[in-house]
Amino acid sequence: MKLTVVGCSGSFPSAESACSSYLVEADGFRLLLDMGNGALGELQRHIGLYDLDAIFLSHLHADHCIDMCGYFVARYYRHEGGRCDAIPVYAPEGAEQRLTTAYADTPSPSSMSEVFDFRTLGSGTFELGPFTIRTEKVCHPVEAYGIRIEHGGRSLAYSGDTGVCDELDELARGVDLFLCEASFTHGKEDIPELHLNGREAGAHAARGGVGRLVLTHIPPWTDGERNLADARAVYDGPAELAKAGAVYEV
Ligand SMILES: [Zn+2]
Ligand SMILES: [Zn+2]
């Protein structure tokens, strides 16, 4: 699998990065994990606008899904070749209505479904293109999912947004690459059931015995290096901060 960090800024974009969005590719299939603020522009640095095969939205906070409104325009009003077919969009219940409301004036209340085939997420396992997918509901103020992706004996997990939870341990167990949020700073913002701090992300990685830890969703006002040091204090495998444009062969 090839993982590209399209955007990794937490909560709002930074000068260096769009919000959460990660491209996972294998066997020519392209799955996008989240499409936060600014992600649609960055995505076009890596693939064409119409090259996606499926989209996963971890939850409906704007920093994970709001560029779907722009992507609706691109697919619905495509200038060459006419309207796009509906692409599978795996998202929590209510995604279509939420995005339609955010867009404000779609031609009809069901216009989004003409170009997005919304599929309601739950906890479970399913096949998607060449991937075996497992999703688990994680711990966040709104319904939110983490995801584990397996292909050809390799695996990666993405936390989405979450506080400490057993479900994240299940997703991360033994993965080759663990893309884990670390929004908060240990000792400063230890708020349960919202986000992880660097130490908590490192502890999840250590419990899971993951091959590599990539910390992501660090807000512009947070010191990423401090969060990375906190993670390294409890996880002794390779660990780094996600950076926009970074590519990993998993
Ligand atoms: Zn977020
Ligand atoms: Zn969130």
Coordinates of N, CA and C and ligand atoms in Angstrom, one line a residue:
M1 N 0.8 -1.2 0.0 CA 0.0 0.0 0.0 C 0.9 1.2 0.0
K2 N 0.4 2.3 -0.6 CA 1.0 3.6 -0.6 C 0.1 4.6 0.2
L3 N 0.7 5.2 1.2 CA -0.1 6.2 2.0 C 0.5 7.6 1.7
T4 N -0.3 8.5 1.3 CA 0.1 9.9 1.1 C -0.6 10.8 2.0
V5 N 0.1 11.6 2.8 CA -0.5 12.6 3.7 C -0.9 13.8 2.8
V6 N -2.2 13.9 2.6 CA -2.7 15.1 1.8 C -2.7 16.3 2.7
G7 N -3.2 16.1 3.9 CA -3.3 17.2 4.9 C -3.3 16.6 6.2
C8 N -2.7 17.2 7.2 CA -2.6 16.6 8.5 C -2.8 17.6 9.7
S9 N -3.2 18.9 9.4 CA -3.4 19.8 10.4 C -4.6 19.5 11.2
G10 N -4.6 19.7 12.5 CA -5.7 19.4 13.4 C -6.6 20.5 13.6
S11 N -7.9 20.3 13.5 CA -8.9 21.3 13.8 C -9.1 22.5 12.9
F12 N -8.0 23.1 12.4 CA -8.1 24.1 11.4 C -6.7 24.0 10.6
P13 N -6.8 24.5 9.4 CA -5.5 24.4 8.6 C -4.4 25.3 9.1
S14 N -3.2 24.8 8.9 CA -2.0 25.6 9.2 C -1.5 26.3 8.0
A15 N -0.4 27.1 8.1 CA 0.2 27.7 6.9 C 0.9 26.6 6.1
E16 N 1.2 25.5 6.7 CA 1.9 24.4 6.0 C 1.0 23.3 5.5
S17 N -0.2 23.2 6.1 CA -1.0 22.0 5.7 C -2.5 22.2 5.8
A18 N -3.2 21.5 4.9 CA -4.6 21.4 5.0 C -5.0 20.6 6.2
C19 N -6.3 20.5 6.4 CA -6.8 19.6 7.5 C -6.8 18.1 7.0
S20 N -7.2 17.2 7.9 CA -7.0 15.8 7.7 C -7.5 15.3 6.4
S21 N -6.6 14.5 5.7 CA -6.9 13.9 4.5 C -5.7 13.0 4.1
Y22 N -6.0 11.7 3.9 CA -4.9 10.7 3.6 C -5.3 9.8 2.5
L23 N -4.4 9.7 1.5 CA -4.7 8.9 0.3 C -4.0 7.5 0.5
V24 N -4.8 6.5 0.3 CA -4.3 5.1 0.4 C -4.5 4.4 -0.9
E25 N -3.4 3.9 -1.5 CA -3.5 3.3 -2.8 C -2.9 1.9 -2.8
A26 N -3.6 1.0 -3.6 CA -3.0 -0.3 -3.9 C -3.7 -0.9 -5.1
D27 N -3.0 -1.5 -5.9 CA -3.5 -2.2 -7.1 C -4.3 -1.2 -8.0
G28 N -3.9 0.1 -8.0 CA -4.6 1.1 -8.8 C -5.9 1.6 -8.2
F29 N -6.2 1.1 -7.0 CA -7.5 1.6 -6.3 C -7.0 2.7 -5.4
R30 N -7.9 3.8 -5.3 CA -7.5 5.0 -4.5 C -8.6 5.3 -3.5
L31 N -8.3 5.2 -2.3 CA -9.2 5.4 -1.2 C -8.8 6.6 -0.4
L32 N -9.6 7.6 -0.3 CA -9.3 8.8 0.5 C -9.9 8.7 1.9
L33 N -9.1 8.9 2.9 CA -9.5 9.0 4.3 C -9.7 10.4 4.7
D34 N -10.9 10.9 4.8 CA -11.2 12.2 5.3 C -10.9 13.3 4.2
M35 N -11.7 14.4 4.2 CA -11.5 15.5 3.3 C -11.7 16.8 4.0
G36 N -10.8 17.2 4.9 CA -11.0 18.4 5.7 C -10.7 19.7 4.9
N37 N -10.7 20.8 5.6 CA -10.5 22.1 5.0 C -9.2 22.1 4.2
G38 N -9.3 22.5 3.0 CA -8.1 22.6 2.1 C -7.7 21.4 1.4
A39 N -8.2 20.2 1.8 CA -7.7 19.0 1.3 C -7.9 18.8 -0.2
L40 N -9.1 19.3 -0.7 CA -9.4 19.1 -2.1 C -8.3 19.7 -3.0
G41 N -7.8 20.9 -2.6 CA -6.8 21.5 -3.4 C -5.5 20.7 -3.3
E42 N -5.1 20.3 -2.1 CA -3.8 19.5 -2.0 C -3.9 18.2 -2.7
L43 N -5.1 17.6 -2.7 CA -5.3 16.3 -3.3 C -4.8 16.3 -4.8
Q44 N -5.1 17.4 -5.4 CA -4.8 17.6 -6.9 C -3.3 17.7 -7.1
R45 N -2.5 17.8 -6.1 CA -1.0 17.7 -6.2 C -0.6 16.3 -6.5
H46 N -1.5 15.4 -6.0 CA -1.1 14.0 -6.0 C -1.8 13.1 -7.0
I47 N -3.1 13.4 -7.3 CA -3.9 12.6 -8.3 C -4.8 13.6 -8.9
G48 N -5.4 13.1 -10.0 CA -6.5 13.9 -10.7 C -7.7 14.0 -9.9
L49 N -8.5 15.0 -10.1 CA -9.8 15.3 -9.4 C -10.7 14.1 -9.4
Y50 N -10.7 13.3 -10.5 CA -11.6 12.3 -10.7 C -11.0 10.9 -10.6
D51 N -9.9 10.8 -9.9 CA -9.2 9.5 -9.8 C -9.5 8.7 -8.6
L52 N -10.3 9.3 -7.7 CA -10.7 8.6 -6.5 C -11.7 7.4 -6.8
D53 N -11.5 6.3 -6.0 CA -12.5 5.2 -6.1 C -13.4 5.1 -5.0
A54 N -13.0 5.6 -3.8 CA -13.9 5.6 -2.6 C -13.4 6.6 -1.6
I55 N -14.3 7.0 -0.7 CA -14.0 8.0 0.3 C -14.5 7.5 1.6
F56 N -13.7 7.6 2.7 CA -14.1 7.3 4.0 C -14.0 8.6 4.9
L57 N -15.1 8.9 5.5 CA -15.2 10.1 6.4 C -15.3 9.6 7.8
S58 N -14.2 9.8 8.6 CA -14.2 9.3 10.0 C -15.3 9.8 10.8
H59 N -15.7 11.1 10.6 CA -16.8 11.7 11.4 C -17.1 13.0 10.7
L60 N -18.1 13.7 11.2 CA -18.7 14.9 10.5 C -18.2 16.2 11.1
H61 N -17.2 16.3 11.8 CA -16.6 17.6 12.2 C -16.0 18.1 10.9
A62 N -16.1 19.5 10.8 CA -15.8 20.1 9.5 C -14.3 19.9 9.1
D63 N -13.4 19.7 10.0 CA -12.0 19.6 9.7 C -11.7 18.2 9.1
H64 N -12.8 17.3 8.9 CA -12.6 16.0 8.4 C -13.5 15.8 7.1
C65 N -14.4 16.7 6.9 CA -15.3 16.4 5.8 C -15.8 17.7 4.9
I66 N -15.4 18.9 5.3 CA -16.1 20.0 4.7 C -15.7 20.2 3.2
D67 N -14.5 19.7 2.8 CA -14.2 19.9 1.4 C -15.0 19.0 0.5
M68 N -15.9 18.1 1.1 CA -16.8 17.4 0.2 C -17.8 18.3 -0.5
C69 N -18.0 19.5 0.1 CA -18.9 20.4 -0.6 C -18.3 20.9 -1.9
G70 N -17.0 21.2 -1.9 CA -16.3 21.6 -3.1 C -16.2 20.4 -4.1
Y71 N -16.0 19.2 -3.5 CA -15.9 18.1 -4.4 C -17.3 17.7 -5.0
F72 N -18.4 18.1 -4.3 CA -19.7 17.9 -5.0 C -19.7 18.8 -6.2
V73 N -19.3 20.0 -6.1 CA -19.3 20.9 -7.3 C -18.5 20.3 -8.5
A74 N -17.3 19.8 -8.1 CA -16.4 19.2 -9.1 C -17.1 18.0 -9.8
R75 N -17.8 17.2 -9.1 CA -18.4 16.0 -9.7 C -19.7 16.3 -10.3
Y76 N -20.5 17.2 -9.7 CA -21.9 17.4 -10.2 C -21.9 18.2 -11.5
Y77 N -21.0 19.2 -11.5 CA -21.0 20.2 -12.6 C -19.8 20.0 -13.5
R78 N -19.3 18.8 -13.6 CA -18.1 18.5 -14.4 C -18.3 19.0 -15.8
H79 N -17.3 19.8 -16.2 CA -17.4 20.4 -17.5 C -17.2 19.5 -18.7
E80 N -16.2 18.6 -18.5 CA -15.9 17.7 -19.6 C -16.4 16.3 -19.2
G81 N -17.2 15.6 -20.1 CA -17.6 14.3 -19.8 C -18.9 14.2 -19.0
G82 N -19.4 15.3 -18.6 CA -20.7 15.3 -17.9 C -20.6 14.8 -16.4
R83 N -21.8 14.8 -15.8 CA -21.8 14.5 -14.4 C -21.1 13.2 -14.0
C84 N -20.4 13.1 -12.9 CA -19.7 11.9 -12.5 C -20.7 10.9 -12.0
D85 N -20.3 9.6 -12.1 CA -21.0 8.6 -11.4 C -20.9 8.8 -9.9
A86 N -21.8 8.1 -9.1 CA -21.7 8.2 -7.7 C -20.6 7.3 -7.1
I87 N -19.7 8.0 -6.4 CA -18.5 7.3 -5.8 C -18.9 6.9 -4.4
P88 N -18.5 5.7 -4.0 CA -18.9 5.2 -2.6 C -18.3 6.2 -1.5
V89 N -19.1 6.6 -0.6 CA -18.6 7.5 0.5 C -19.1 6.8 1.8
Y90 N -18.2 6.2 2.5 CA -18.5 5.6 3.8 C -18.4 6.7 4.9
A91 N -19.5 6.9 5.6 CA -19.5 8.0 6.5 C -20.6 7.7 7.6
P92 N -20.5 8.3 8.8 CA -21.5 8.1 9.8 C -22.9 8.5 9.3
E93 N -23.9 8.0 10.0 CA -25.2 8.3 9.6 C -25.4 9.9 9.6
G94 N -26.2 10.3 8.7 CA -26.5 11.8 8.6 C -25.6 12.6 7.7
A95 N -24.6 11.9 7.1 CA -23.6 12.6 6.3 C -24.2 13.4 5.1
E96 N -25.1 12.7 4.4 CA -25.7 13.4 3.2 C -26.4 14.7 3.6
Q97 N -27.2 14.5 4.7 CA -28.0 15.7 5.1 C -27.1 16.8 5.6
R98 N -26.0 16.4 6.4 CA -25.1 17.4 6.9 C -24.4 18.2 5.8
L99 N -23.9 17.4 4.8 CA -23.1 18.1 3.7 C -24.1 18.9 2.8
T100 N -25.3 18.4 2.7 CA -26.3 19.2 1.9 C -26.6 20.5 2.5
T101 N -26.7 20.5 3.9 CA -27.0 21.7 4.6 C -25.8 22.6 4.5
A102 N -24.6 22.1 4.7 CA -23.4 22.9 4.6 C -23.3 23.6 3.2
Y103 N -23.7 22.9 2.2 CA -23.6 23.4 0.8 C -24.6 24.5 0.6
A104 N -25.8 24.4 1.2 CA -26.8 25.4 1.3 C -27.8 25.4 0.1
D105 N -27.4 25.2 -1.1 CA -28.4 25.3 -2.2 C -28.1 24.3 -3.3
T106 N -28.1 23.0 -2.9 CA -28.0 22.0 -4.0 C -29.3 22.0 -4.8
P107 N -29.2 21.7 -6.0 CA -30.4 21.8 -6.9 C -31.6 21.0 -6.3
S108 N -31.4 19.9 -5.6 CA -32.5 19.3 -4.9 C -32.0 18.7 -3.6
P109 N -32.8 18.3 -2.7 CA -32.3 17.7 -1.4 C -31.5 16.4 -1.6
S110 N -31.7 15.8 -2.8 CA -31.0 14.5 -3.1 C -29.9 14.6 -4.1
S111 N -29.5 15.9 -4.4 CA -28.5 16.0 -5.4 C -27.1 15.4 -5.1
M112 N -26.8 15.5 -3.8 CA -25.5 14.9 -3.4 C -25.4 13.4 -3.7
S113 N -26.6 12.8 -3.6 CA -26.6 11.3 -3.8 C -26.4 11.0 -5.3
E114 N -26.5 11.9 -6.2 CA -26.2 11.7 -7.6 C -24.8 11.4 -7.9
V115 N -23.9 12.0 -7.0 CA -22.5 11.9 -7.3 C -21.7 11.2 -6.1
F116 N -22.4 11.1 -5.0 CA -21.9 10.4 -3.8 C -22.8 9.2 -3.4
D117 N -22.3 8.0 -3.4 CA -23.1 6.9 -2.9 C -22.8 6.7 -1.4
F118 N -23.6 7.4 -0.6 CA -23.4 7.3 0.8 C -23.7 6.0 1.4
R119 N -22.8 5.4 2.2 CA -22.9 4.2 2.9 C -22.7 4.4 4.3
T120 N -23.6 4.0 5.2 CA -23.6 4.4 6.6 C -22.6 3.5 7.3
L121 N -21.6 4.1 8.0 CA -20.6 3.3 8.7 C -21.2 2.8 10.0
G122 N -20.7 1.6 10.4 CA -20.8 1.0 11.7 C -19.5 0.3 12.1
S123 N -19.5 -0.3 13.2 CA -18.3 -1.1 13.5 C -18.4 -2.4 12.8
G124 N -17.4 -2.8 12.1 CA -17.4 -4.1 11.4 C -16.3 -4.2 10.3
T125 N -16.4 -5.2 9.5 CA -15.4 -5.6 8.5 C -16.1 -5.7 7.2
F126 N -15.4 -5.2 6.1 CA -15.9 -5.3 4.8 C -14.8 -5.2 3.8
E127 N -15.1 -5.7 2.6 CA -14.1 -5.6 1.5 C -14.4 -4.4 0.7
L128 N -13.3 -3.7 0.3 CA -13.4 -2.5 -0.5 C -12.3 -2.5 -1.5
G129 N -12.6 -2.7 -2.8 CA -11.6 -2.8 -3.8 C -10.6 -3.9 -3.4
P130 N -9.3 -3.6 -3.4 CA -8.4 -4.7 -3.0 C -8.2 -4.8 -1.4
F131 N -8.9 -3.9 -0.7 CA -8.6 -3.8 0.7 C -9.6 -4.6 1.6
T132 N -9.1 -5.1 2.7 CA -10.0 -5.5 3.8 C -10.0 -4.4 4.8
I133 N -11.2 -4.0 5.1 CA -11.4 -2.8 6.0 C -12.1 -3.2 7.3
R134 N -11.6 -2.7 8.3 CA -12.3 -2.9 9.6 C -12.5 -1.5 10.2
T135 N -13.7 -1.2 10.6 CA -14.0 0.1 11.3 C -14.5 -0.1 12.7
E136 N -14.1 0.7 13.6 CA -14.6 0.7 15.0 C -15.0 2.1 15.4
K137 N -16.1 2.1 16.1 CA -16.5 3.4 16.7 C -15.6 3.8 17.8
V138 N -15.0 5.0 17.7 CA -14.1 5.4 18.7 C -14.7 6.5 19.6
C139 N -13.9 7.1 20.5 CA -14.4 7.9 21.6 C -14.3 9.4 21.3
H140 N -15.3 10.1 20.8 CA -15.3 11.5 20.4 C -16.7 12.0 20.7
P141 N -16.9 13.3 20.8 CA -18.2 13.9 21.1 C -19.3 13.6 20.1
V142 N -18.9 13.4 18.8 CA -19.8 13.0 17.8 C -19.5 11.6 17.4
E143 N -20.4 10.9 16.7 CA -20.1 9.5 16.2 C -18.9 9.6 15.3
A144 N -17.9 8.8 15.6 CA -16.6 8.8 14.9 C -16.0 7.4 14.8
Y145 N -15.3 7.2 13.7 CA -14.8 5.9 13.5 C -13.3 5.9 13.2
G146 N -12.6 4.9 13.7 CA -11.2 4.7 13.3 C -11.3 3.6 12.3
I147 N -10.2 3.4 11.5 CA -10.2 2.4 10.4 C -8.9 1.6 10.4
R148 N -9.0 0.4 10.0 CA -7.8 -0.5 9.8 C -7.9 -1.0 8.4
I149 N -6.8 -0.9 7.6 CA -6.8 -1.3 6.2 C -5.8 -2.4 6.0
E150 N -6.1 -3.5 5.4 CA -5.2 -4.6 5.2 C -5.1 -4.9 3.7
H151 N -3.9 -5.2 3.2 CA -3.8 -5.5 1.8 C -2.5 -6.3 1.7
G152 N -2.5 -7.5 1.0 CA -1.3 -8.2 0.7 C -0.5 -8.5 2.0
G153 N -1.1 -8.8 3.1 CA -0.3 -9.1 4.3 C 0.2 -7.9 5.0
R154 N -0.1 -6.7 4.6 CA 0.4 -5.5 5.2 C -0.8 -4.7 5.8
S155 N -0.6 -3.8 6.8 CA -1.8 -3.2 7.4 C -1.4 -1.8 7.9
L156 N -2.4 -1.0 7.9 CA -2.3 0.4 8.5 C -3.6 0.7 9.3
A157 N -3.4 1.6 10.2 CA -4.6 2.0 11.0 C -4.6 3.5 11.1
Y158 N -5.8 4.1 11.1 CA -5.9 5.6 11.2 C -7.0 5.8 12.3
S159 N -6.6 6.6 13.3 CA -7.4 6.8 14.5 C -8.6 7.6 14.3
G160 N -8.6 8.5 13.2 CA -9.6 9.5 13.2 C -9.4 10.4 14.4
D161 N -10.5 11.0 15.0 CA -10.4 11.8 16.2 C -10.9 10.9 17.3
T162 N -10.2 10.8 18.4 CA -10.6 10.0 19.5 C -9.9 10.2 20.8
G163 N -10.5 10.0 21.9 CA -9.8 9.8 23.2 C -9.3 8.4 23.3
V164 N -8.7 8.1 24.5 CA -8.2 6.8 24.7 C -9.4 5.8 24.7
C165 N -9.3 4.7 24.0 CA -10.4 3.7 24.0 C -9.8 2.3 23.6
D166 N -10.5 1.3 24.0 CA -10.1 -0.1 23.7 C -10.3 -0.4 22.2
E167 N -11.3 0.3 21.6 CA -11.5 0.1 20.1 C -10.3 0.5 19.3
L168 N -9.6 1.5 19.7 CA -8.4 1.9 19.0 C -7.3 0.9 19.1
D169 N -7.2 0.3 20.3 CA -6.3 -0.8 20.5 C -6.6 -1.9 19.5
E170 N -7.8 -2.3 19.4 CA -8.2 -3.3 18.4 C -7.8 -3.0 17.0
L171 N -8.0 -1.8 16.6 CA -7.7 -1.4 15.2 C -6.2 -1.4 15.0
A172 N -5.4 -1.0 16.0 CA -4.0 -0.8 15.8 C -3.1 -2.0 16.1
R173 N -3.7 -3.1 16.6 CA -2.9 -4.2 17.0 C -2.1 -4.8 15.8
G174 N -0.8 -4.7 16.0 CA 0.2 -5.3 15.1 C 0.3 -4.6 13.7
V175 N -0.3 -3.4 13.5 CA -0.2 -2.8 12.2 C 1.2 -2.4 11.8
D176 N 1.5 -2.3 10.6 CA 2.8 -1.9 10.1 C 3.0 -0.4 10.3
L177 N 1.9 0.4 10.1 CA 1.9 1.8 10.2 C 0.7 2.3 11.0
F178 N 0.8 3.1 12.0 CA -0.3 3.6 12.8 C -0.3 5.1 12.7
L179 N -1.3 5.6 12.0 CA -1.5 7.0 11.8 C -2.4 7.5 12.9
C180 N -1.9 8.1 13.9 CA -2.7 8.4 15.2 C -2.7 9.8 15.5
E181 N -3.9 10.3 15.9 CA -4.0 11.7 16.2 C -3.3 12.0 17.6
A182 N -2.8 13.2 17.7 CA -2.2 13.6 19.0 C -2.4 15.1 19.1
S183 N -3.7 15.5 19.3 CA -4.1 16.9 19.3 C -3.7 17.6 20.5
F184 N -3.7 16.9 21.6 CA -3.4 17.6 22.9 C -2.0 17.4 23.4
T185 N -1.6 18.2 24.4 CA -0.3 18.1 25.0 C -0.4 17.5 26.4
H186 N 0.4 16.5 26.6 CA 0.4 15.8 27.9 C 0.7 16.8 29.0
G187 N -0.1 16.8 30.1 CA 0.2 17.7 31.2 C -0.5 19.1 31.0
K188 N -1.0 19.3 29.9 CA -1.6 20.6 29.6 C -3.1 20.5 29.3
E189 N -3.4 19.5 28.4 CA -4.8 19.4 28.0 C -5.2 17.9 28.1
D190 N -5.3 17.4 29.3 CA -5.6 16.0 29.5 C -7.1 15.8 29.7
I191 N -7.8 16.0 28.6 CA -9.3 16.0 28.6 C -9.7 14.6 28.0
P192 N -10.4 13.8 28.8 CA -10.8 12.5 28.3 C -11.9 12.5 27.2
E193 N -12.0 11.5 26.5 CA -13.1 11.3 25.5 C -13.2 12.4 24.5
L194 N -12.1 13.0 24.1 CA -12.1 14.0 23.1 C -11.0 13.8 22.1
H195 N -9.8 14.0 22.6 CA -8.6 13.8 21.7 C -7.5 13.0 22.5
L196 N -6.5 12.6 21.8 CA -5.3 12.0 22.5 C -4.2 13.0 22.6
N197 N -3.4 12.9 23.6 CA -2.1 13.7 23.7 C -1.0 12.8 23.2
G198 N 0.2 13.3 23.0 CA 1.3 12.5 22.5 C 1.6 11.3 23.3
R199 N 1.5 11.4 24.6 CA 1.8 10.3 25.4 C 0.8 9.2 25.2
E200 N -0.5 9.6 25.2 CA -1.5 8.6 25.0 C -1.4 7.9 23.6
A201 N -1.1 8.7 22.6 CA -0.9 8.1 21.3 C 0.2 7.1 21.3
G202 N 1.3 7.5 22.0 CA 2.5 6.6 22.1 C 2.1 5.3 22.9
A203 N 1.3 5.4 23.9 CA 0.9 4.3 24.7 C 0.0 3.3 23.8
H204 N -0.9 3.9 23.0 CA -1.6 3.0 22.1 C -0.7 2.3 21.1
A205 N 0.3 3.0 20.6 CA 1.2 2.4 19.7 C 2.0 1.3 20.4
A206 N 2.4 1.5 21.6 CA 3.2 0.5 22.4 C 2.4 -0.7 22.6
R207 N 1.1 -0.5 23.1 CA 0.2 -1.7 23.4 C 0.0 -2.5 22.1
G208 N -0.1 -1.8 21.0 CA -0.4 -2.5 19.8 C 0.8 -3.1 19.1
G209 N 2.0 -2.8 19.6 CA 3.2 -3.3 19.0 C 3.3 -2.9 17.5
V210 N 2.9 -1.7 17.2 CA 2.9 -1.3 15.8 C 4.3 -1.1 15.3
G211 N 4.4 -1.2 13.9 CA 5.8 -1.1 13.3 C 6.3 0.3 13.2
R212 N 5.4 1.3 13.0 CA 5.8 2.7 12.9 C 4.6 3.5 13.4
L213 N 4.9 4.6 14.1 CA 3.9 5.5 14.6 C 4.1 6.9 13.8
V214 N 3.0 7.4 13.2 CA 3.0 8.7 12.6 C 1.9 9.5 13.3
L215 N 2.4 10.5 14.0 CA 1.4 11.4 14.8 C 0.8 12.4 13.8
T216 N -0.5 12.6 13.9 CA -1.1 13.6 13.0 C -2.2 14.4 13.8
H217 N -2.9 15.2 13.0 CA -4.0 16.0 13.6 C -3.5 16.9 14.7
I218 N -2.3 17.5 14.5 CA -1.7 18.4 15.6 C -2.1 19.8 15.2
P219 N -2.9 20.5 16.0 CA -3.4 21.8 15.6 C -2.2 22.8 15.5
P220 N -2.4 23.9 14.8 CA -1.3 24.9 14.6 C -0.8 25.5 15.9
W221 N -1.7 25.5 16.9 CA -1.2 26.2 18.2 C -0.5 25.2 19.1
T222 N -0.3 24.0 18.7 CA 0.3 22.9 19.5 C 1.7 22.6 19.1
D223 N 2.6 22.4 20.0 CA 4.0 22.1 19.7 C 4.1 20.6 19.4
G224 N 4.2 20.3 18.1 CA 4.3 18.9 17.6 C 5.5 18.2 18.2
E225 N 6.6 18.9 18.2 CA 7.8 18.2 18.7 C 7.7 17.8 20.1
R226 N 7.0 18.5 20.9 CA 6.8 18.1 22.3 C 5.9 16.9 22.3
N227 N 4.8 16.9 21.5 CA 4.0 15.7 21.5 C 4.7 14.5 21.0
L228 N 5.6 14.7 20.0 CA 6.4 13.6 19.5 C 7.4 13.0 20.6
A229 N 8.0 13.9 21.4 CA 8.8 13.5 22.5 C 8.0 12.7 23.5
D230 N 6.8 13.2 23.8 CA 6.0 12.5 24.8 C 5.6 11.1 24.3
A231 N 5.4 11.0 23.0 CA 5.1 9.6 22.4 C 6.3 8.7 22.5
R232 N 7.5 9.3 22.2 CA 8.7 8.5 22.2 C 9.0 8.0 23.6
A233 N 8.6 8.7 24.6 CA 8.9 8.4 26.0 C 8.2 7.0 26.4
V234 N 7.2 6.7 25.6 CA 6.4 5.4 26.0 C 6.4 4.4 24.9
Y235 N 6.8 4.8 23.7 CA 6.9 3.9 22.5 C 8.3 3.9 21.9
D236 N 8.9 2.8 21.8 CA 10.3 2.9 21.4 C 10.6 2.5 19.9
G237 N 9.5 2.3 19.1 CA 9.7 2.1 17.7 C 9.8 3.4 17.0
P238 N 10.0 3.3 15.6 CA 10.1 4.6 14.9 C 8.8 5.4 15.0
A239 N 9.0 6.7 15.3 CA 7.9 7.6 15.4 C 8.3 8.9 14.8
E240 N 7.3 9.6 14.2 CA 7.5 10.9 13.5 C 6.2 11.6 13.4
L241 N 6.4 12.9 13.0 CA 5.2 13.7 12.8 C 4.8 13.6 11.4
A242 N 3.4 13.6 11.1 CA 3.0 13.6 9.7 C 3.3 15.0 9.1
K243 N 3.6 15.0 7.9 CA 3.9 16.2 7.1 C 3.1 16.2 5.8
A244 N 2.5 17.3 5.4 CA 1.8 17.3 4.2 C 2.7 16.9 3.0
G245 N 2.3 16.0 2.2 CA 3.1 15.5 1.1 C 3.9 14.3 1.4
A246 N 4.0 13.9 2.6 CA 4.8 12.7 3.0 C 4.2 11.5 2.4
V247 N 5.0 10.6 1.9 CA 4.6 9.3 1.3 C 5.2 8.1 2.0
Y248 N 4.4 7.2 2.3 CA 4.9 5.9 3.0 C 4.5 4.7 2.2
E249 N 5.5 3.9 2.0 CA 5.2 2.6 1.4 C 5.0 1.6 2.5
V250 N 3.8 1.1 2.6 CA 3.4 0.2 3.8 C 3.5 -1.2 3.3
Ligands
ZN1 ZN -10.5 16.8 13.9
ZN2 ZN -13.4 15.8 15.6

